[in-house]
């Protein structure tokens, strides 16, 4: 399985879930490499923005786009090694994130099966951009999907970011929570259109303020709060930003 590299090892760490309906839950994060999208504000571009690609990113400087060498950013580990590593932590809530973890959905299913065999208390959450349908052998282990469909501000084309089959799958799945990152009031129109098109229950939608500082999150939460009340959405937050700032692997 291809995991993101952090220093000399894979990006696996224990922390509190910072976002979504299980925010605050002690969790082990497993960050997989590879993504099928290319969001221009992505905070994990080291999982996909490889040398030789032409994707634009906010961290680019004129004439010198910031790119990553694939061979430097991926750690390839078999599921036995990953299972042994993650079980050294205390938490048994596993957040499988990326990149886009469902790119490696079949390998994740084997990892989840092995972990559940070793400890029946293992619980799995998947963070996904909502463009891929999880394979059934993985779905059988998943307690919660945190689905974050991307909007026009991500710079992915509509055909890339909006996949009807998978959005219908998640809309119909009661274990799926939709987390929309809202940067401006204009994003609300697009969110409402996606909700209507795929019949997503309002009670499973969270609006999460965009921002990498407590101040920015608070400012956006102020205008998001009344919108949540108006439409029946939940207001999300980014706990890890308040606790740790915008740091990687905490
Ligand atoms: S889908 Fe997620 S990981 Fe992929 S580019 Fe967008 S923000 Fe980054």
JSON list of N, CA and C in Angstrom, two decimals, residues 64-129:
[
{"chain": "A", "resi": 64, "resn": "UNK", "atom": "N", "xyz": [7.79, 28.98, -11.31]},
{"chain": "A", "resi": 64, "resn": "UNK", "atom": "CA", "xyz": [8.39, 27.88, -10.54]},
{"chain": "A", "resi": 64, "resn": "UNK", "atom": "C", "xyz": [7.32, 27.16, -9.73]},
{"chain": "A", "resi": 65, "resn": "UNK", "atom": "N", "xyz": [6.46, 26.38, -10.41]},
{"chain": "A", "resi": 65, "resn": "UNK", "atom": "CA", "xyz": [5.42, 25.67, -9.66]},
{"chain": "A", "resi": 65, "resn": "UNK", "atom": "C", "xyz": [6.03, 24.71, -8.65]},
{"chain": "A", "resi": 66, "resn": "UNK", "atom": "N", "xyz": [5.40, 24.63, -7.47]},
{"chain": "A", "resi": 66, "resn": "UNK", "atom": "CA", "xyz": [5.92, 23.74, -6.42]},
{"chain": "A", "resi": 66, "resn": "UNK", "atom": "C", "xyz": [5.48, 22.31, -6.71]},
{"chain": "A", "resi": 67, "resn": "UNK", "atom": "N", "xyz": [6.43, 21.46, -7.01]},
{"chain": "A", "resi": 67, "resn": "UNK", "atom": "CA", "xyz": [6.13, 20.07, -7.35]},
{"chain": "A", "resi": 67, "resn": "UNK", "atom": "C", "xyz": [6.88, 19.13, -6.41]},
{"chain": "A", "resi": 68, "resn": "UNK", "atom": "N", "xyz": [6.42, 17.88, -6.33]},
{"chain": "A", "resi": 68, "resn": "UNK", "atom": "CA", "xyz": [7.00, 16.89, -5.42]},
{"chain": "A", "resi": 68, "resn": "UNK", "atom": "C", "xyz": [7.47, 15.69, -6.22]},
{"chain": "A", "resi": 69, "resn": "UNK", "atom": "N", "xyz": [8.61, 15.14, -5.81]},
{"chain": "A", "resi": 69, "resn": "UNK", "atom": "CA", "xyz": [9.11, 13.93, -6.46]},
{"chain": "A", "resi": 69, "resn": "UNK", "atom": "C", "xyz": [8.40, 12.73, -5.86]},
{"chain": "A", "resi": 70, "resn": "UNK", "atom": "N", "xyz": [7.67, 12.03, -6.73]},
{"chain": "A", "resi": 70, "resn": "UNK", "atom": "CA", "xyz": [6.87, 10.91, -6.29]},
{"chain": "A", "resi": 70, "resn": "UNK", "atom": "C", "xyz": [7.69, 9.92, -5.45]},
{"chain": "A", "resi": 71, "resn": "UNK", "atom": "N", "xyz": [8.90, 9.64, -5.91]},
{"chain": "A", "resi": 71, "resn": "UNK", "atom": "CA", "xyz": [9.73, 8.65, -5.21]},
{"chain": "A", "resi": 71, "resn": "UNK", "atom": "C", "xyz": [10.15, 9.12, -3.82]},
{"chain": "A", "resi": 72, "resn": "UNK", "atom": "N", "xyz": [10.11, 10.45, -3.57]},
{"chain": "A", "resi": 72, "resn": "UNK", "atom": "CA", "xyz": [10.48, 10.96, -2.24]},
{"chain": "A", "resi": 72, "resn": "UNK", "atom": "C", "xyz": [9.30, 10.98, -1.28]},
{"chain": "A", "resi": 73, "resn": "UNK", "atom": "N", "xyz": [8.10, 10.94, -1.81]},
{"chain": "A", "resi": 73, "resn": "UNK", "atom": "CA", "xyz": [6.91, 11.22, -1.00]},
{"chain": "A", "resi": 73, "resn": "UNK", "atom": "C", "xyz": [6.07, 9.99, -0.67]},
{"chain": "A", "resi": 74, "resn": "UNK", "atom": "N", "xyz": [6.45, 8.83, -1.22]},
{"chain": "A", "resi": 74, "resn": "UNK", "atom": "CA", "xyz": [5.65, 7.62, -0.99]},
{"chain": "A", "resi": 74, "resn": "UNK", "atom": "C", "xyz": [6.46, 6.59, -0.21]},
{"chain": "A", "resi": 75, "resn": "UNK", "atom": "N", "xyz": [5.83, 6.00, 0.79]},
{"chain": "A", "resi": 75, "resn": "UNK", "atom": "CA", "xyz": [6.41, 4.84, 1.48]},
{"chain": "A", "resi": 75, "resn": "UNK", "atom": "C", "xyz": [5.52, 3.66, 1.12]},
{"chain": "A", "resi": 76, "resn": "UNK", "atom": "N", "xyz": [6.12, 2.62, 0.57]},
{"chain": "A", "resi": 76, "resn": "UNK", "atom": "CA", "xyz": [5.33, 1.44, 0.20]},
{"chain": "A", "resi": 76, "resn": "UNK", "atom": "C", "xyz": [5.48, 0.41, 1.33]},
{"chain": "A", "resi": 77, "resn": "UNK", "atom": "N", "xyz": [4.33, 0.05, 1.94]},
{"chain": "A", "resi": 77, "resn": "UNK", "atom": "CA", "xyz": [4.38, -0.91, 3.06]},
{"chain": "A", "resi": 77, "resn": "UNK", "atom": "C", "xyz": [3.32, -1.98, 2.85]},
{"chain": "A", "resi": 78, "resn": "UNK", "atom": "N", "xyz": [3.61, -3.22, 3.28]},
{"chain": "A", "resi": 78, "resn": "UNK", "atom": "CA", "xyz": [2.55, -4.23, 3.19]},
{"chain": "A", "resi": 78, "resn": "UNK", "atom": "C", "xyz": [1.62, -4.09, 4.40]},
{"chain": "A", "resi": 79, "resn": "UNK", "atom": "N", "xyz": [0.42, -4.69, 4.28]},
{"chain": "A", "resi": 79, "resn": "UNK", "atom": "CA", "xyz": [-0.60, -4.44, 5.30]},
{"chain": "A", "resi": 79, "resn": "UNK", "atom": "C", "xyz": [-0.21, -5.01, 6.67]},
{"chain": "A", "resi": 80, "resn": "UNK", "atom": "N", "xyz": [0.60, -6.06, 6.69]},
{"chain": "A", "resi": 80, "resn": "UNK", "atom": "CA", "xyz": [1.08, -6.61, 7.98]},
{"chain": "A", "resi": 80, "resn": "UNK", "atom": "C", "xyz": [1.86, -5.55, 8.74]},
{"chain": "A", "resi": 81, "resn": "UNK", "atom": "N", "xyz": [2.74, -4.86, 8.02]},
{"chain": "A", "resi": 81, "resn": "UNK", "atom": "CA", "xyz": [3.59, -3.84, 8.68]},
{"chain": "A", "resi": 81, "resn": "UNK", "atom": "C", "xyz": [2.73, -2.66, 9.14]},
{"chain": "A", "resi": 82, "resn": "UNK", "atom": "N", "xyz": [1.78, -2.27, 8.30]},
{"chain": "A", "resi": 82, "resn": "UNK", "atom": "CA", "xyz": [0.92, -1.13, 8.68]},
{"chain": "A", "resi": 82, "resn": "UNK", "atom": "C", "xyz": [0.10, -1.51, 9.91]},
{"chain": "A", "resi": 83, "resn": "UNK", "atom": "N", "xyz": [-0.47, -2.72, 9.91]},
{"chain": "A", "resi": 83, "resn": "UNK", "atom": "CA", "xyz": [-1.30, -3.15, 11.04]},
{"chain": "A", "resi": 83, "resn": "UNK", "atom": "C", "xyz": [-0.47, -3.17, 12.33]},
{"chain": "A", "resi": 84, "resn": "UNK", "atom": "N", "xyz": [0.74, -3.72, 12.26]},
{"chain": "A", "resi": 84, "resn": "UNK", "atom": "CA", "xyz": [1.59, -3.79, 13.45]},
{"chain": "A", "resi": 84, "resn": "UNK", "atom": "C", "xyz": [1.88, -2.39, 13.96]},
{"chain": "A", "resi": 85, "resn": "UNK", "atom": "N", "xyz": [2.13, -1.45, 13.04]},
{"chain": "A", "resi": 85, "resn": "UNK", "atom": "CA", "xyz": [2.44, -0.07, 13.42]},
{"chain": "A", "resi": 85, "resn": "UNK", "atom": "C", "xyz": [1.24, 0.60, 14.09]},
{"chain": "A", "resi": 86, "resn": "UNK", "atom": "N", "xyz": [0.08, 0.54, 13.45]},
{"chain": "A", "resi": 86, "resn": "UNK", "atom": "CA", "xyz": [-1.06, 1.31, 13.98]},
{"chain": "A", "resi": 86, "resn": "UNK", "atom": "C", "xyz": [-1.56, 0.75, 15.31]},
{"chain": "A", "resi": 87, "resn": "UNK", "atom": "N", "xyz": [-1.35, -0.55, 15.52]},
{"chain": "A", "resi": 87, "resn": "UNK", "atom": "CA", "xyz": [-1.83, -1.14, 16.78]},
{"chain": "A", "resi": 87, "resn": "UNK", "atom": "C", "xyz": [-0.90, -0.82, 17.96]},
{"chain": "A", "resi": 88, "resn": "UNK", "atom": "N", "xyz": [0.21, -0.14, 17.70]},
{"chain": "A", "resi": 88, "resn": "UNK", "atom": "CA", "xyz": [1.05, 0.29, 18.83]},
{"chain": "A", "resi": 88, "resn": "UNK", "atom": "C", "xyz": [0.46, 1.52, 19.51]},
{"chain": "A", "resi": 89, "resn": "UNK", "atom": "N", "xyz": [-0.50, 2.18, 18.84]},
{"chain": "A", "resi": 89, "resn": "UNK", "atom": "CA", "xyz": [-1.13, 3.35, 19.44]},
{"chain": "A", "resi": 89, "resn": "UNK", "atom": "C", "xyz": [-2.30, 2.93, 20.34]},
{"chain": "A", "resi": 90, "resn": "UNK", "atom": "N", "xyz": [-2.78, 3.87, 21.17]},
{"chain": "A", "resi": 90, "resn": "UNK", "atom": "CA", "xyz": [-3.86, 3.53, 22.10]},
{"chain": "A", "resi": 90, "resn": "UNK", "atom": "C", "xyz": [-5.23, 3.54, 21.43]},
{"chain": "A", "resi": 91, "resn": "UNK", "atom": "N", "xyz": [-5.45, 4.53, 20.56]},
{"chain": "A", "resi": 91, "resn": "UNK", "atom": "CA", "xyz": [-6.79, 4.72, 20.00]},
{"chain": "A", "resi": 91, "resn": "UNK", "atom": "C", "xyz": [-7.15, 3.57, 19.06]},
{"chain": "A", "resi": 92, "resn": "UNK", "atom": "N", "xyz": [-8.45, 3.28, 19.00]},
{"chain": "A", "resi": 92, "resn": "UNK", "atom": "CA", "xyz": [-8.93, 2.23, 18.08]},
{"chain": "A", "resi": 92, "resn": "UNK", "atom": "C", "xyz": [-9.90, 2.81, 17.05]},
{"chain": "A", "resi": 93, "resn": "UNK", "atom": "N", "xyz": [-9.99, 4.15, 17.02]},
{"chain": "A", "resi": 93, "resn": "UNK", "atom": "CA", "xyz": [-10.72, 4.79, 15.92]},
{"chain": "A", "resi": 93, "resn": "UNK", "atom": "C", "xyz": [-9.68, 5.16, 14.85]},
{"chain": "A", "resi": 94, "resn": "UNK", "atom": "N", "xyz": [-9.79, 4.53, 13.69]},
{"chain": "A", "resi": 94, "resn": "UNK", "atom": "CA", "xyz": [-8.80, 4.74, 12.63]},
{"chain": "A", "resi": 94, "resn": "UNK", "atom": "C", "xyz": [-9.39, 5.64, 11.56]},
{"chain": "A", "resi": 95, "resn": "UNK", "atom": "N", "xyz": [-8.69, 6.73, 11.29]},
{"chain": "A", "resi": 95, "resn": "UNK", "atom": "CA", "xyz": [-9.12, 7.65, 10.24]},
{"chain": "A", "resi": 95, "resn": "UNK", "atom": "C", "xyz": [-8.23, 7.42, 9.04]},
{"chain": "A", "resi": 96, "resn": "UNK", "atom": "N", "xyz": [-8.83, 6.86, 7.99]},
{"chain": "A", "resi": 96, "resn": "UNK", "atom": "CA", "xyz": [-8.08, 6.53, 6.78]},
{"chain": "A", "resi": 96, "resn": "UNK", "atom": "C", "xyz": [-8.25, 7.71, 5.83]},
{"chain": "A", "resi": 97, "resn": "UNK", "atom": "N", "xyz": [-7.14, 8.41, 5.59]},
{"chain": "A", "resi": 97, "resn": "UNK", "atom": "CA", "xyz": [-7.23, 9.68, 4.87]},
{"chain": "A", "resi": 97, "resn": "UNK", "atom": "C", "xyz": [-6.17, 9.74, 3.79]},
{"chain": "A", "resi": 98, "resn": "UNK", "atom": "N", "xyz": [-6.09, 10.87, 3.12]},
{"chain": "A", "resi": 98, "resn": "UNK", "atom": "CA", "xyz": [-5.13, 10.95, 2.02]},
{"chain": "A", "resi": 98, "resn": "UNK", "atom": "C", "xyz": [-4.70, 12.39, 1.80]},
{"chain": "A", "resi": 99, "resn": "UNK", "atom": "N", "xyz": [-4.48, 12.71, 0.49]},
{"chain": "A", "resi": 99, "resn": "UNK", "atom": "CA", "xyz": [-4.87, 12.03, -0.71]},
{"chain": "A", "resi": 99, "resn": "UNK", "atom": "C", "xyz": [-6.32, 11.55, -0.73]},
{"chain": "A", "resi": 100, "resn": "UNK", "atom": "N", "xyz": [-6.57, 10.66, -1.65]},
{"chain": "A", "resi": 100, "resn": "UNK", "atom": "CA", "xyz": [-7.89, 10.04, -1.74]},
{"chain": "A", "resi": 100, "resn": "UNK", "atom": "C", "xyz": [-7.73, 8.56, -1.42]},
{"chain": "A", "resi": 101, "resn": "UNK", "atom": "N", "xyz": [-8.11, 8.14, -0.19]},
{"chain": "A", "resi": 101, "resn": "UNK", "atom": "CA", "xyz": [-7.86, 6.75, 0.21]},
{"chain": "A", "resi": 101, "resn": "UNK", "atom": "C", "xyz": [-8.57, 5.72, -0.65]},
{"chain": "A", "resi": 102, "resn": "UNK", "atom": "N", "xyz": [-9.72, 6.09, -1.25]},
{"chain": "A", "resi": 102, "resn": "UNK", "atom": "CA", "xyz": [-10.45, 5.07, -2.03]},
{"chain": "A", "resi": 102, "resn": "UNK", "atom": "C", "xyz": [-9.75, 4.72, -3.34]},
{"chain": "A", "resi": 103, "resn": "UNK", "atom": "N", "xyz": [-8.72, 5.47, -3.73]},
{"chain": "A", "resi": 103, "resn": "UNK", "atom": "CA", "xyz": [-7.89, 5.05, -4.87]},
{"chain": "A", "resi": 103, "resn": "UNK", "atom": "C", "xyz": [-7.27, 3.68, -4.55]},
{"chain": "A", "resi": 104, "resn": "UNK", "atom": "N", "xyz": [-7.04, 3.42, -3.26]},
{"chain": "A", "resi": 104, "resn": "UNK", "atom": "CA", "xyz": [-6.48, 2.12, -2.83]},
{"chain": "A", "resi": 104, "resn": "UNK", "atom": "C", "xyz": [-7.52, 1.36, -1.99]},
{"chain": "A", "resi": 105, "resn": "UNK", "atom": "N", "xyz": [-8.77, 1.39, -2.44]},
{"chain": "A", "resi": 105, "resn": "UNK", "atom": "CA", "xyz": [-9.86, 0.83, -1.66]},
{"chain": "A", "resi": 105, "resn": "UNK", "atom": "C", "xyz": [-9.73, -0.67, -1.38]},
{"chain": "A", "resi": 106, "resn": "UNK", "atom": "N", "xyz": [-9.25, -1.43, -2.37]},
{"chain": "A", "resi": 106, "resn": "UNK", "atom": "CA", "xyz": [-9.17, -2.88, -2.15]},
{"chain": "A", "resi": 106, "resn": "UNK", "atom": "C", "xyz": [-8.08, -3.23, -1.13]},
{"chain": "A", "resi": 107, "resn": "UNK", "atom": "N", "xyz": [-6.97, -2.51, -1.19]},
{"chain": "A", "resi": 107, "resn": "UNK", "atom": "CA", "xyz": [-5.91, -2.74, -0.20]},
{"chain": "A", "resi": 107, "resn": "UNK", "atom": "C", "xyz": [-6.40, -2.32, 1.19]},
{"chain": "A", "resi": 108, "resn": "UNK", "atom": "N", "xyz": [-7.18, -1.24, 1.25]},
{"chain": "A", "resi": 108, "resn": "UNK", "atom": "CA", "xyz": [-7.72, -0.80, 2.55]},
{"chain": "A", "resi": 108, "resn": "UNK", "atom": "C", "xyz": [-8.66, -1.85, 3.14]},
{"chain": "A", "resi": 109, "resn": "UNK", "atom": "N", "xyz": [-9.41, -2.51, 2.28]},
{"chain": "A", "resi": 109, "resn": "UNK", "atom": "CA", "xyz": [-10.31, -3.56, 2.76]},
{"chain": "A", "resi": 109, "resn": "UNK", "atom": "C", "xyz": [-9.50, -4.68, 3.42]},
{"chain": "A", "resi": 110, "resn": "UNK", "atom": "N", "xyz": [-8.37, -5.02, 2.85]},
{"chain": "A", "resi": 110, "resn": "UNK", "atom": "CA", "xyz": [-7.55, -6.09, 3.44]},
{"chain": "A", "resi": 110, "resn": "UNK", "atom": "C", "xyz": [-6.94, -5.61, 4.76]},
{"chain": "A", "resi": 111, "resn": "UNK", "atom": "N", "xyz": [-6.56, -4.34, 4.81]},
{"chain": "A", "resi": 111, "resn": "UNK", "atom": "CA", "xyz": [-6.02, -3.80, 6.06]},
{"chain": "A", "resi": 111, "resn": "UNK", "atom": "C", "xyz": [-7.09, -3.78, 7.15]},
{"chain": "A", "resi": 112, "resn": "UNK", "atom": "N", "xyz": [-8.29, -3.33, 6.80]},
{"chain": "A", "resi": 112, "resn": "UNK", "atom": "CA", "xyz": [-9.38, -3.26, 7.80]},
{"chain": "A", "resi": 112, "resn": "UNK", "atom": "C", "xyz": [-9.72, -4.66, 8.31]},
{"chain": "A", "resi": 113, "resn": "UNK", "atom": "N", "xyz": [-9.74, -5.64, 7.41]},
{"chain": "A", "resi": 113, "resn": "UNK", "atom": "CA", "xyz": [-10.06, -7.02, 7.82]},
{"chain": "A", "resi": 113, "resn": "UNK", "atom": "C", "xyz": [-9.00, -7.53, 8.79]},
{"chain": "A", "resi": 114, "resn": "UNK", "atom": "N", "xyz": [-7.75, -7.25, 8.50]},
{"chain": "A", "resi": 114, "resn": "UNK", "atom": "CA", "xyz": [-6.67, -7.73, 9.35]},
{"chain": "A", "resi": 114, "resn": "UNK", "atom": "C", "xyz": [-6.73, -7.06, 10.74]},
{"chain": "A", "resi": 115, "resn": "UNK", "atom": "N", "xyz": [-6.97, -5.75, 10.74]},
{"chain": "A", "resi": 115, "resn": "UNK", "atom": "CA", "xyz": [-7.03, -5.04, 12.02]},
{"chain": "A", "resi": 115, "resn": "UNK", "atom": "C", "xyz": [-8.21, -5.51, 12.87]},
{"chain": "A", "resi": 116, "resn": "UNK", "atom": "N", "xyz": [-9.36, -5.71, 12.23]},
{"chain": "A", "resi": 116, "resn": "UNK", "atom": "CA", "xyz": [-10.54, -6.17, 12.97]},
{"chain": "A", "resi": 116, "resn": "UNK", "atom": "C", "xyz": [-10.30, -7.57, 13.54]},
{"chain": "A", "resi": 117, "resn": "UNK", "atom": "N", "xyz": [-9.56, -8.37, 12.80]},
{"chain": "A", "resi": 117, "resn": "UNK", "atom": "CA", "xyz": [-9.22, -9.74, 13.27]},
{"chain": "A", "resi": 117, "resn": "UNK", "atom": "C", "xyz": [-8.32, -9.65, 14.51]},
{"chain": "A", "resi": 118, "resn": "UNK", "atom": "N", "xyz": [-7.37, -8.69, 14.46]},
{"chain": "A", "resi": 118, "resn": "UNK", "atom": "CA", "xyz": [-6.44, -8.55, 15.59]},
{"chain": "A", "resi": 118, "resn": "UNK", "atom": "C", "xyz": [-7.11, -7.92, 16.81]},
{"chain": "A", "resi": 119, "resn": "UNK", "atom": "N", "xyz": [-8.04, -6.98, 16.56]},
{"chain": "A", "resi": 119, "resn": "UNK", "atom": "CA", "xyz": [-8.74, -6.32, 17.66]},
{"chain": "A", "resi": 119, "resn": "UNK", "atom": "C", "xyz": [-10.15, -5.93, 17.20]},
{"chain": "A", "resi": 120, "resn": "UNK", "atom": "N", "xyz": [-11.18, -6.63, 17.69]},
{"chain": "A", "resi": 120, "resn": "UNK", "atom": "CA", "xyz": [-12.56, -6.35, 17.24]},
{"chain": "A", "resi": 120, "resn": "UNK", "atom": "C", "xyz": [-13.02, -4.93, 17.56]},
{"chain": "A", "resi": 121, "resn": "UNK", "atom": "N", "xyz": [-12.28, -4.21, 18.43]},
{"chain": "A", "resi": 121, "resn": "UNK", "atom": "CA", "xyz": [-12.69, -2.84, 18.77]},
{"chain": "A", "resi": 121, "resn": "UNK", "atom": "C", "xyz": [-12.32, -1.83, 17.68]},
{"chain": "A", "resi": 122, "resn": "UNK", "atom": "N", "xyz": [-11.58, -2.26, 16.67]},
{"chain": "A", "resi": 122, "resn": "UNK", "atom": "CA", "xyz": [-11.14, -1.31, 15.64]},
{"chain": "A", "resi": 122, "resn": "UNK", "atom": "C", "xyz": [-12.35, -0.74, 14.89]},
{"chain": "A", "resi": 123, "resn": "UNK", "atom": "N", "xyz": [-12.37, 0.58, 14.77]},
{"chain": "A", "resi": 123, "resn": "UNK", "atom": "CA", "xyz": [-13.45, 1.29, 14.08]},
{"chain": "A", "resi": 123, "resn": "UNK", "atom": "C", "xyz": [-12.81, 2.11, 12.96]},
{"chain": "A", "resi": 124, "resn": "UNK", "atom": "N", "xyz": [-13.50, 2.20, 11.82]},
{"chain": "A", "resi": 124, "resn": "UNK", "atom": "CA", "xyz": [-12.87, 2.85, 10.67]},
{"chain": "A", "resi": 124, "resn": "UNK", "atom": "C", "xyz": [-13.72, 4.00, 10.14]},
{"chain": "A", "resi": 125, "resn": "UNK", "atom": "N", "xyz": [-13.05, 5.12, 9.96]},
{"chain": "A", "resi": 125, "resn": "UNK", "atom": "CA", "xyz": [-13.64, 6.27, 9.26]},
{"chain": "A", "resi": 125, "resn": "UNK", "atom": "C", "xyz": [-12.83, 6.49, 7.99]},
{"chain": "A", "resi": 126, "resn": "UNK", "atom": "N", "xyz": [-13.52, 6.87, 6.93]},
{"chain": "A", "resi": 126, "resn": "UNK", "atom": "CA", "xyz": [-12.82, 7.17, 5.68]},
{"chain": "A", "resi": 126, "resn": "UNK", "atom": "C", "xyz": [-13.10, 8.61, 5.29]},
{"chain": "A", "resi": 127, "resn": "UNK", "atom": "N", "xyz": [-12.03, 9.34, 5.01]},
{"chain": "A", "resi": 127, "resn": "UNK", "atom": "CA", "xyz": [-12.16, 10.72, 4.51]},
{"chain": "A", "resi": 127, "resn": "UNK", "atom": "C", "xyz": [-12.05, 10.65, 3.00]},
{"chain": "A", "resi": 128, "resn": "UNK", "atom": "N", "xyz": [-13.07, 11.11, 2.30]},
{"chain": "A", "resi": 128, "resn": "UNK", "atom": "CA", "xyz": [-13.06, 10.95, 0.85]},
{"chain": "A", "resi": 128, "resn": "UNK", "atom": "C", "xyz": [-13.60, 12.19, 0.14]},
{"chain": "A", "resi": 129, "resn": "UNK", "atom": "N", "xyz": [-13.14, 12.37, -1.11]},
{"chain": "A", "resi": 129, "resn": "UNK", "atom": "CA", "xyz": [-13.66, 13.49, -1.90]},
{"chain": "A", "resi": 129, "resn": "UNK", "atom": "C", "xyz": [-14.98, 13.13, -2.59]}
]
